Short mmCIF file of N, CA and C in Angstrom, two decimals:
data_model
loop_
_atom_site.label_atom_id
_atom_site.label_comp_id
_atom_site.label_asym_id
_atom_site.label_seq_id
_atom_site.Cartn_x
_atom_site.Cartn_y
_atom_site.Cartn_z
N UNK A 1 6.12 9.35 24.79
CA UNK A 1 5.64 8.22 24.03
C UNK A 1 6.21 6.93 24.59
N UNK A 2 5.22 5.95 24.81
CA UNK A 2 5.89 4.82 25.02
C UNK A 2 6.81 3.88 23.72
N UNK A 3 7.72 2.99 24.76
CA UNK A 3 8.27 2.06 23.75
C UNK A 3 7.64 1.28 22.21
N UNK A 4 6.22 1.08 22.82
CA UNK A 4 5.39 0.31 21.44
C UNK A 4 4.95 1.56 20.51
N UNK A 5 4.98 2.88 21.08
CA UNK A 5 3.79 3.83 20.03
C UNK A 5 4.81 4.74 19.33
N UNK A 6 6.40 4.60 19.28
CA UNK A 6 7.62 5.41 19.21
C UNK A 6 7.57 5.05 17.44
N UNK A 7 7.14 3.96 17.17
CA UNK A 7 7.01 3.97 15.33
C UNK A 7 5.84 3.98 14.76
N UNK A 8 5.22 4.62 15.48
CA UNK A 8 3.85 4.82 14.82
C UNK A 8 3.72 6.01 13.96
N UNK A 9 4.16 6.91 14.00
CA UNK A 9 3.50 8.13 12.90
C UNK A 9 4.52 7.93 11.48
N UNK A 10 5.53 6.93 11.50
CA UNK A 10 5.96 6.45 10.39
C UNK A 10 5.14 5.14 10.49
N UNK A 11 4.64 4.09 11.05
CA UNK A 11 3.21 2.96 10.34
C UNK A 11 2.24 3.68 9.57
N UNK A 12 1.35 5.36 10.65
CA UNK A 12 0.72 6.08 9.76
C UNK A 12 1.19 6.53 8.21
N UNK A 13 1.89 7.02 8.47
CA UNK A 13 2.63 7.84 6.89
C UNK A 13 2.83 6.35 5.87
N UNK A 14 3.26 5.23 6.68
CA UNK A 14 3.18 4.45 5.42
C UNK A 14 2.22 4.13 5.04
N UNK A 15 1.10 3.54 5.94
CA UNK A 15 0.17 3.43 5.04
C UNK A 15 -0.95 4.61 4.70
N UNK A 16 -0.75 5.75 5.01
CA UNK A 16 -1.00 6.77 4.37
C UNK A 16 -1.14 6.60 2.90
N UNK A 17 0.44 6.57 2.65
CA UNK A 17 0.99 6.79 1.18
C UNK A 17 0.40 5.56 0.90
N UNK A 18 0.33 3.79 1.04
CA UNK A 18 -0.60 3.18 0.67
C UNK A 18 -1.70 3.68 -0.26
N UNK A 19 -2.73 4.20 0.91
CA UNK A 19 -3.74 4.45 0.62
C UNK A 19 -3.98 5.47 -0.87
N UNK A 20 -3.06 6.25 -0.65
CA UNK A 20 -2.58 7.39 -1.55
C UNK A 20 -2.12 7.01 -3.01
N UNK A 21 -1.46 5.75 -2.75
CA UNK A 21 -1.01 4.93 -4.49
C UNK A 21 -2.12 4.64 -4.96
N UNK A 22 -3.52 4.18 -4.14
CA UNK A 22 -4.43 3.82 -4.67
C UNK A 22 -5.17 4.67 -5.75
N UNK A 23 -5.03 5.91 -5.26
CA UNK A 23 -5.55 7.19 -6.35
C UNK A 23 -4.75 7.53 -7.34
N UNK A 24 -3.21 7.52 -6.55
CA UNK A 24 -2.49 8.44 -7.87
C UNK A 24 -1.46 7.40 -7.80
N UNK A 25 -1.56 6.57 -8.56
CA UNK A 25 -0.72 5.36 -8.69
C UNK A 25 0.87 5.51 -9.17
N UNK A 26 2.06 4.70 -8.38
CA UNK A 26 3.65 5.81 -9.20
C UNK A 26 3.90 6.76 -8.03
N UNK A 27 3.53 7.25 -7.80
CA UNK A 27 4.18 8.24 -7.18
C UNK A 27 4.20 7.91 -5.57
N UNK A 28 3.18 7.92 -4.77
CA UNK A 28 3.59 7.49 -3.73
C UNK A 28 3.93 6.10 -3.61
N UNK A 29 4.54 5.22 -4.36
CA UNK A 29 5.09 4.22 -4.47
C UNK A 29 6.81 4.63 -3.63
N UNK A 30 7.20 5.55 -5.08
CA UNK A 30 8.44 6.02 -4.78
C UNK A 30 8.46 6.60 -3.36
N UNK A 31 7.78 7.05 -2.97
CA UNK A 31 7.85 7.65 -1.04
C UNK A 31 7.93 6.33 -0.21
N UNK A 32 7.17 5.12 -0.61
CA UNK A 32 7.43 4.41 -0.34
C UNK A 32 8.63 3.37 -0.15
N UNK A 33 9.14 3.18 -0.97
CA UNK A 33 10.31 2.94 -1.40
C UNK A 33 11.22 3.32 -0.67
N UNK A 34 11.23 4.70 -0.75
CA UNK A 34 12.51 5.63 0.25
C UNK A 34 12.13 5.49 1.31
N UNK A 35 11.02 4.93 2.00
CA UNK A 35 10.52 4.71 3.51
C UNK A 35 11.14 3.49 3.79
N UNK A 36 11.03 2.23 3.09
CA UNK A 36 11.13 0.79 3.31
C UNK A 36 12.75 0.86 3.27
N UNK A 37 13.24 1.79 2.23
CA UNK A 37 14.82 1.24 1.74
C UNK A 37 15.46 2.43 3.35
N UNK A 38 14.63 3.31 3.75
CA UNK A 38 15.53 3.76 5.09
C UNK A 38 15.15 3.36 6.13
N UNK A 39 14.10 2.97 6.50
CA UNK A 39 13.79 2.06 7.86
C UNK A 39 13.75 0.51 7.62
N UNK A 40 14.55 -0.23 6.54
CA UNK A 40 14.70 -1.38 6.54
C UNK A 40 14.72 -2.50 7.60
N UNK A 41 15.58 -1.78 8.43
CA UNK A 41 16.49 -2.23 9.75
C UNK A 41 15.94 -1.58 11.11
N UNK A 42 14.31 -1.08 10.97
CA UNK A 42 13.89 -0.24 12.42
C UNK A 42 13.79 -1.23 13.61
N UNK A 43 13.71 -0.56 14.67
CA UNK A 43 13.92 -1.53 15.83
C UNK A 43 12.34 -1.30 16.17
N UNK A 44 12.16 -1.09 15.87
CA UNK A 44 10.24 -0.60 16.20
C UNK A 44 9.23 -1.75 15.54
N UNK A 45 8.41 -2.22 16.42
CA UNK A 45 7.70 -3.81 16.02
C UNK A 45 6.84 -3.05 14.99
N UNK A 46 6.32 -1.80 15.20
CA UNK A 46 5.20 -1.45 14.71
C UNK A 46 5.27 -0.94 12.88
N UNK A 47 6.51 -0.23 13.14
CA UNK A 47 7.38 -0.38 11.73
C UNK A 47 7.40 -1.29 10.78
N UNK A 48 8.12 -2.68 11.79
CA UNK A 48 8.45 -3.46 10.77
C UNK A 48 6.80 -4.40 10.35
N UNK A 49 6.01 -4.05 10.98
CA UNK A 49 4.98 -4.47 10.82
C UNK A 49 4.45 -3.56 9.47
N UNK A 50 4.09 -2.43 9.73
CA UNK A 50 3.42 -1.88 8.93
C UNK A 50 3.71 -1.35 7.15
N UNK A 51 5.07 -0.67 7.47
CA UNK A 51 5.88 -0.69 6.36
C UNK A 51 5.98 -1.70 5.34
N UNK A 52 6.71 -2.74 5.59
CA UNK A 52 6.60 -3.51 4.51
C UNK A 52 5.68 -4.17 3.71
N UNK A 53 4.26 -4.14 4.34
CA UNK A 53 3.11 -4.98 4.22
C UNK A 53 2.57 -3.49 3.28
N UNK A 54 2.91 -2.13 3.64
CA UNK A 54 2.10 -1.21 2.52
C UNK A 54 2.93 -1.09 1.68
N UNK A 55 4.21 -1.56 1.60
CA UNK A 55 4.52 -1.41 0.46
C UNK A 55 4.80 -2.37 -0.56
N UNK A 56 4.53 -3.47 -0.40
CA UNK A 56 4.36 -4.91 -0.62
C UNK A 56 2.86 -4.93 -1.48
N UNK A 57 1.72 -4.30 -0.95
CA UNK A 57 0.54 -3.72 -1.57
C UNK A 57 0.52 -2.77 -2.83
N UNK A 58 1.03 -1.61 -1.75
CA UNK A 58 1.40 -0.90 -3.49
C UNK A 58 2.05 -1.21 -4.62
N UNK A 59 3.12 -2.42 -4.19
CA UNK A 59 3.97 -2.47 -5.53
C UNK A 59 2.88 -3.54 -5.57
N UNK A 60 1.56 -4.50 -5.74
CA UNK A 60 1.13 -5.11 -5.96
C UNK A 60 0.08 -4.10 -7.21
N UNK A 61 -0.87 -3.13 -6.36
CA UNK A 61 -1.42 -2.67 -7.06
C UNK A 61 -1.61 -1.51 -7.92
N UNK A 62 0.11 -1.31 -8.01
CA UNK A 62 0.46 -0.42 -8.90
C UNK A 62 1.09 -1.50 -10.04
N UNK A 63 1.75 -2.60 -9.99
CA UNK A 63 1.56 -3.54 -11.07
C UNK A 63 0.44 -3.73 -11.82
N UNK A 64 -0.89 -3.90 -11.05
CA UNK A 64 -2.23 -4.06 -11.92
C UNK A 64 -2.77 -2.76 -12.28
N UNK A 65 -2.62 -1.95 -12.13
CA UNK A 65 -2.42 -0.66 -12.69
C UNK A 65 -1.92 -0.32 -13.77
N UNK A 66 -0.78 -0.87 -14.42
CA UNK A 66 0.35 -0.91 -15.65
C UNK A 66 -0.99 -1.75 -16.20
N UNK A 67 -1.17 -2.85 -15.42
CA UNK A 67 -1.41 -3.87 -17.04
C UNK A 67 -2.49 -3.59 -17.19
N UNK A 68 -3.57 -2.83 -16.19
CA UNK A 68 -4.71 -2.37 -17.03
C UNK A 68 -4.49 -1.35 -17.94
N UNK A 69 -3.57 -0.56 -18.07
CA UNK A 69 -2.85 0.39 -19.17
C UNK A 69 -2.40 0.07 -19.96
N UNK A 70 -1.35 -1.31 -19.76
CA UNK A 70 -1.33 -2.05 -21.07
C UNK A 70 -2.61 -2.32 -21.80
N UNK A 71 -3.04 -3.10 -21.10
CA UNK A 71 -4.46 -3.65 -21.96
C UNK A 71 -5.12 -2.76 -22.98
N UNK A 72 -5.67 -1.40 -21.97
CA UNK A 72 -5.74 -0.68 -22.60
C UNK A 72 -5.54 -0.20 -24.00
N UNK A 73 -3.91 0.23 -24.10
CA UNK A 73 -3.34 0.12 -25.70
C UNK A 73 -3.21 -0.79 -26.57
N UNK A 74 -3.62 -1.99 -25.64
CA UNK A 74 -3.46 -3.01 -26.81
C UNK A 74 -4.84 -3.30 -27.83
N UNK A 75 -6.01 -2.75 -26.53
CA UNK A 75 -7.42 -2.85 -26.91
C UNK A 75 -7.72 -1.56 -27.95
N UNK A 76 -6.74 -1.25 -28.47
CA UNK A 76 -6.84 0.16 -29.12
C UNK A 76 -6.95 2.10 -28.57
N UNK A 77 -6.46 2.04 -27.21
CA UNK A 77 -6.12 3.02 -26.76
C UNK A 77 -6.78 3.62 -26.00
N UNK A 78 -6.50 4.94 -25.36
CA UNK A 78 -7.32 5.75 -24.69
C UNK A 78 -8.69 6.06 -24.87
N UNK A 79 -9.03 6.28 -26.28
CA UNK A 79 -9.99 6.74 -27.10
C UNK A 79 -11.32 6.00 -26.95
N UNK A 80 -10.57 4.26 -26.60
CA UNK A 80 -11.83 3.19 -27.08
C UNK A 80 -12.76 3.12 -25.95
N UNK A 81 -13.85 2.29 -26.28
CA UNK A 81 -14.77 1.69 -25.47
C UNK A 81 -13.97 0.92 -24.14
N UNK A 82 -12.78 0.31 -24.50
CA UNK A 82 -12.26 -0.54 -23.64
C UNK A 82 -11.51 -0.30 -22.90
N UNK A 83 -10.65 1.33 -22.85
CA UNK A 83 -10.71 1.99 -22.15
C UNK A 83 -11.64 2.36 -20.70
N UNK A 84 -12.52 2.78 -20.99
CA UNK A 84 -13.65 3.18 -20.30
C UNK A 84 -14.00 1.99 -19.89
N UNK A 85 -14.30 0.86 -20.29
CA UNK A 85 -14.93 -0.91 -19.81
C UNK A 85 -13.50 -0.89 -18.66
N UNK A 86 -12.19 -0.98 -18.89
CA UNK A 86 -11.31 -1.01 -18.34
C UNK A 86 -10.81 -0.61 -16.91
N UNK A 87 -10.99 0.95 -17.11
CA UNK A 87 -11.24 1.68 -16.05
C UNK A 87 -12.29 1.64 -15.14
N UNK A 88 -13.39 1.24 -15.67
CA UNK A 88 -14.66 0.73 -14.62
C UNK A 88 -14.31 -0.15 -13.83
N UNK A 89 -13.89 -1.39 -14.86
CA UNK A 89 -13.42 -2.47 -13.79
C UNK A 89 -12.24 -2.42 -12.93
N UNK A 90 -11.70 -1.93 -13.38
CA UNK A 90 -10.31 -1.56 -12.36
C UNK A 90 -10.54 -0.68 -10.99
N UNK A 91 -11.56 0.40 -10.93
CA UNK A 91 -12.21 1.39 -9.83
C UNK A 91 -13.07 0.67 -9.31
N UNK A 92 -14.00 -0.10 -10.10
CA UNK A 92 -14.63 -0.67 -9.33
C UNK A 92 -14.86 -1.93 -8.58
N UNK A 93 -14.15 -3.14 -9.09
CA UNK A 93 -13.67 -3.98 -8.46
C UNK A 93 -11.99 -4.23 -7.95
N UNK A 94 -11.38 -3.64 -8.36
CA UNK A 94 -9.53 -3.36 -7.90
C UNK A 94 -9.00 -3.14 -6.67
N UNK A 95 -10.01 -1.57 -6.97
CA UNK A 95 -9.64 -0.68 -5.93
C UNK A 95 -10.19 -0.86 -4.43
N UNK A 96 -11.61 -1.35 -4.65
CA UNK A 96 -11.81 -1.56 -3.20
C UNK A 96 -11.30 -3.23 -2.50
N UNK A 97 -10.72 -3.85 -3.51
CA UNK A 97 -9.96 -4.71 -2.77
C UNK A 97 -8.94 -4.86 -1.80
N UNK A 98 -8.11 -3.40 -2.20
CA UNK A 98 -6.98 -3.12 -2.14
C UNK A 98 -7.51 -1.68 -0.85
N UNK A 99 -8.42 -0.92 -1.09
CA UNK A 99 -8.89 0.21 0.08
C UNK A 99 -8.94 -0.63 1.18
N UNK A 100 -9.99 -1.35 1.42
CA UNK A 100 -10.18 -1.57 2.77
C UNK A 100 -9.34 -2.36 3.18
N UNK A 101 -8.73 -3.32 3.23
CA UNK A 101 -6.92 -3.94 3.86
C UNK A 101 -6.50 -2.56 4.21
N UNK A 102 -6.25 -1.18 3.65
CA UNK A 102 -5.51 -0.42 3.64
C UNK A 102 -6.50 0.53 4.95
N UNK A 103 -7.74 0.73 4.99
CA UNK A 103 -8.10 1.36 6.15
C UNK A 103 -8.02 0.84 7.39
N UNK A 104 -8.55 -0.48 7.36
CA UNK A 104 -8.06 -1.13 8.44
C UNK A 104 -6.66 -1.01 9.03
N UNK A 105 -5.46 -1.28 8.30
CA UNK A 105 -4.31 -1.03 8.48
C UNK A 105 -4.16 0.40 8.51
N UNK A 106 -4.57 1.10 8.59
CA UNK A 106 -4.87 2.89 8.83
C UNK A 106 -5.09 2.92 9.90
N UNK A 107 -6.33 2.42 10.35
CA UNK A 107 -6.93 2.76 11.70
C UNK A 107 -6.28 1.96 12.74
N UNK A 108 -5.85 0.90 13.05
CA UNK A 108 -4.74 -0.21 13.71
C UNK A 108 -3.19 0.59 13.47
N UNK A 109 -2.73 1.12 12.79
CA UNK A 109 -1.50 1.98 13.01
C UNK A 109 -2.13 3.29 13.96
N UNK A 110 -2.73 3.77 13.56
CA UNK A 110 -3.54 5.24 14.16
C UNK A 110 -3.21 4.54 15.81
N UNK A 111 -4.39 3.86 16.21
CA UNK A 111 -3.61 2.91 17.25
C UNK A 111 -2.96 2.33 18.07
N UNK A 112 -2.00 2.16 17.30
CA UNK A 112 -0.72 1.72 17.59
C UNK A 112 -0.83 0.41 17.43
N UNK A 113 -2.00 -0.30 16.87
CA UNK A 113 -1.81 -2.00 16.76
C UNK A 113 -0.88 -2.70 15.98
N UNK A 114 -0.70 -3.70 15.78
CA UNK A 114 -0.33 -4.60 14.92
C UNK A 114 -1.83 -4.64 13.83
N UNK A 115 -1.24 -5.02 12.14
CA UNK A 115 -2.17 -5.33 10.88
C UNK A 115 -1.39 -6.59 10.39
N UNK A 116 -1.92 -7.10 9.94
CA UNK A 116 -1.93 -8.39 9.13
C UNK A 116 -2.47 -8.41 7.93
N UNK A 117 -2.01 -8.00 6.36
CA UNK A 117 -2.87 -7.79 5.26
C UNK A 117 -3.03 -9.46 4.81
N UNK A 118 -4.71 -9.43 4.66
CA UNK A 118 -4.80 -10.90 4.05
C UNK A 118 -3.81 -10.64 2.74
N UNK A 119 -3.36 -12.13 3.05
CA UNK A 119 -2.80 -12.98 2.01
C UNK A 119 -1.06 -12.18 1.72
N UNK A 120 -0.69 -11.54 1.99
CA UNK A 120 0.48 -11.14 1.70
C UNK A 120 1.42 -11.01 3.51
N UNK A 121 0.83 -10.67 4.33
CA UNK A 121 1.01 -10.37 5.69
C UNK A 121 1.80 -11.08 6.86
N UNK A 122 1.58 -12.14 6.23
CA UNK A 122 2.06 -13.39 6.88
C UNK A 122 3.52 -13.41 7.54
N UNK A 123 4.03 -12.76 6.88
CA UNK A 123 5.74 -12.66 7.29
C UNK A 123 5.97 -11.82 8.53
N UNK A 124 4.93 -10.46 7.67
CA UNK A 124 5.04 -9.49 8.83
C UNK A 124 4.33 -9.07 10.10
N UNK A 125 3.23 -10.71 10.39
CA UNK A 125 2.64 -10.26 11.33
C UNK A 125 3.13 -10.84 12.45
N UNK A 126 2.81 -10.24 14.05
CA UNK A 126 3.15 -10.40 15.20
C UNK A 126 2.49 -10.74 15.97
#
């Protein structure tokens, strides 16, 4: 492996798990987490590129995740109409906001490129 492609199947796996919060929200957060909090300090461009920017995402849209759950209970619970109104809008306009930044940055790690997520990316791009 060359010098640039040596942090790539950890860019994959992170934004893997990205992609992966998107479905099952919480949990691959925490994989995340333990990815960012042990390669904090990688010497790998591709790393510090990719890592922090998916997990910077997930903790974004696993926040809007909670508060559509809040809402939820506040709108009277699982049970209601607003529930279901809730969850529509959240799958259907949320999620693909948040997918495609995340395939792109899939397929550019796959790669070995550098990603740049609009609007949050900025720090970590090269």
């Amino acid at each position: 492996m060359s010098d640039d492609n040596q942090g790539k199947p950890l860019a994959i796996i992170s934004e893997g798990l990205y992609l992966l919060n998107l479905l099952f929200p919480l949990l691959p957060l925490i994989g995340l987490a333990w990815l960012r909090y042990r390669h904090r300090n990688s010497e790998f461009d591709l790393v510090r590129n990719h890592l922090p920017q998916a997990f910077i995402g997930a903790c974004i849209s696993s926040g809007i995740f909670i508060a559509a759950n809040l809402l939820i209970l506040l709108l009277g619970g699982y049970g209601s109409i607003a529930a279901l109104i809730t969850f529509e809008v959240y799958f259907i306009a949320v999620v693909p906001l948040f997918l495609i930044p995340g395939l792109m940055a899939l397929i550019k790690a796959m790669s070995g490129q550098q990603h740049r997520y609009p609007l949050i990316g900025r720090k970590y791009a090269r």
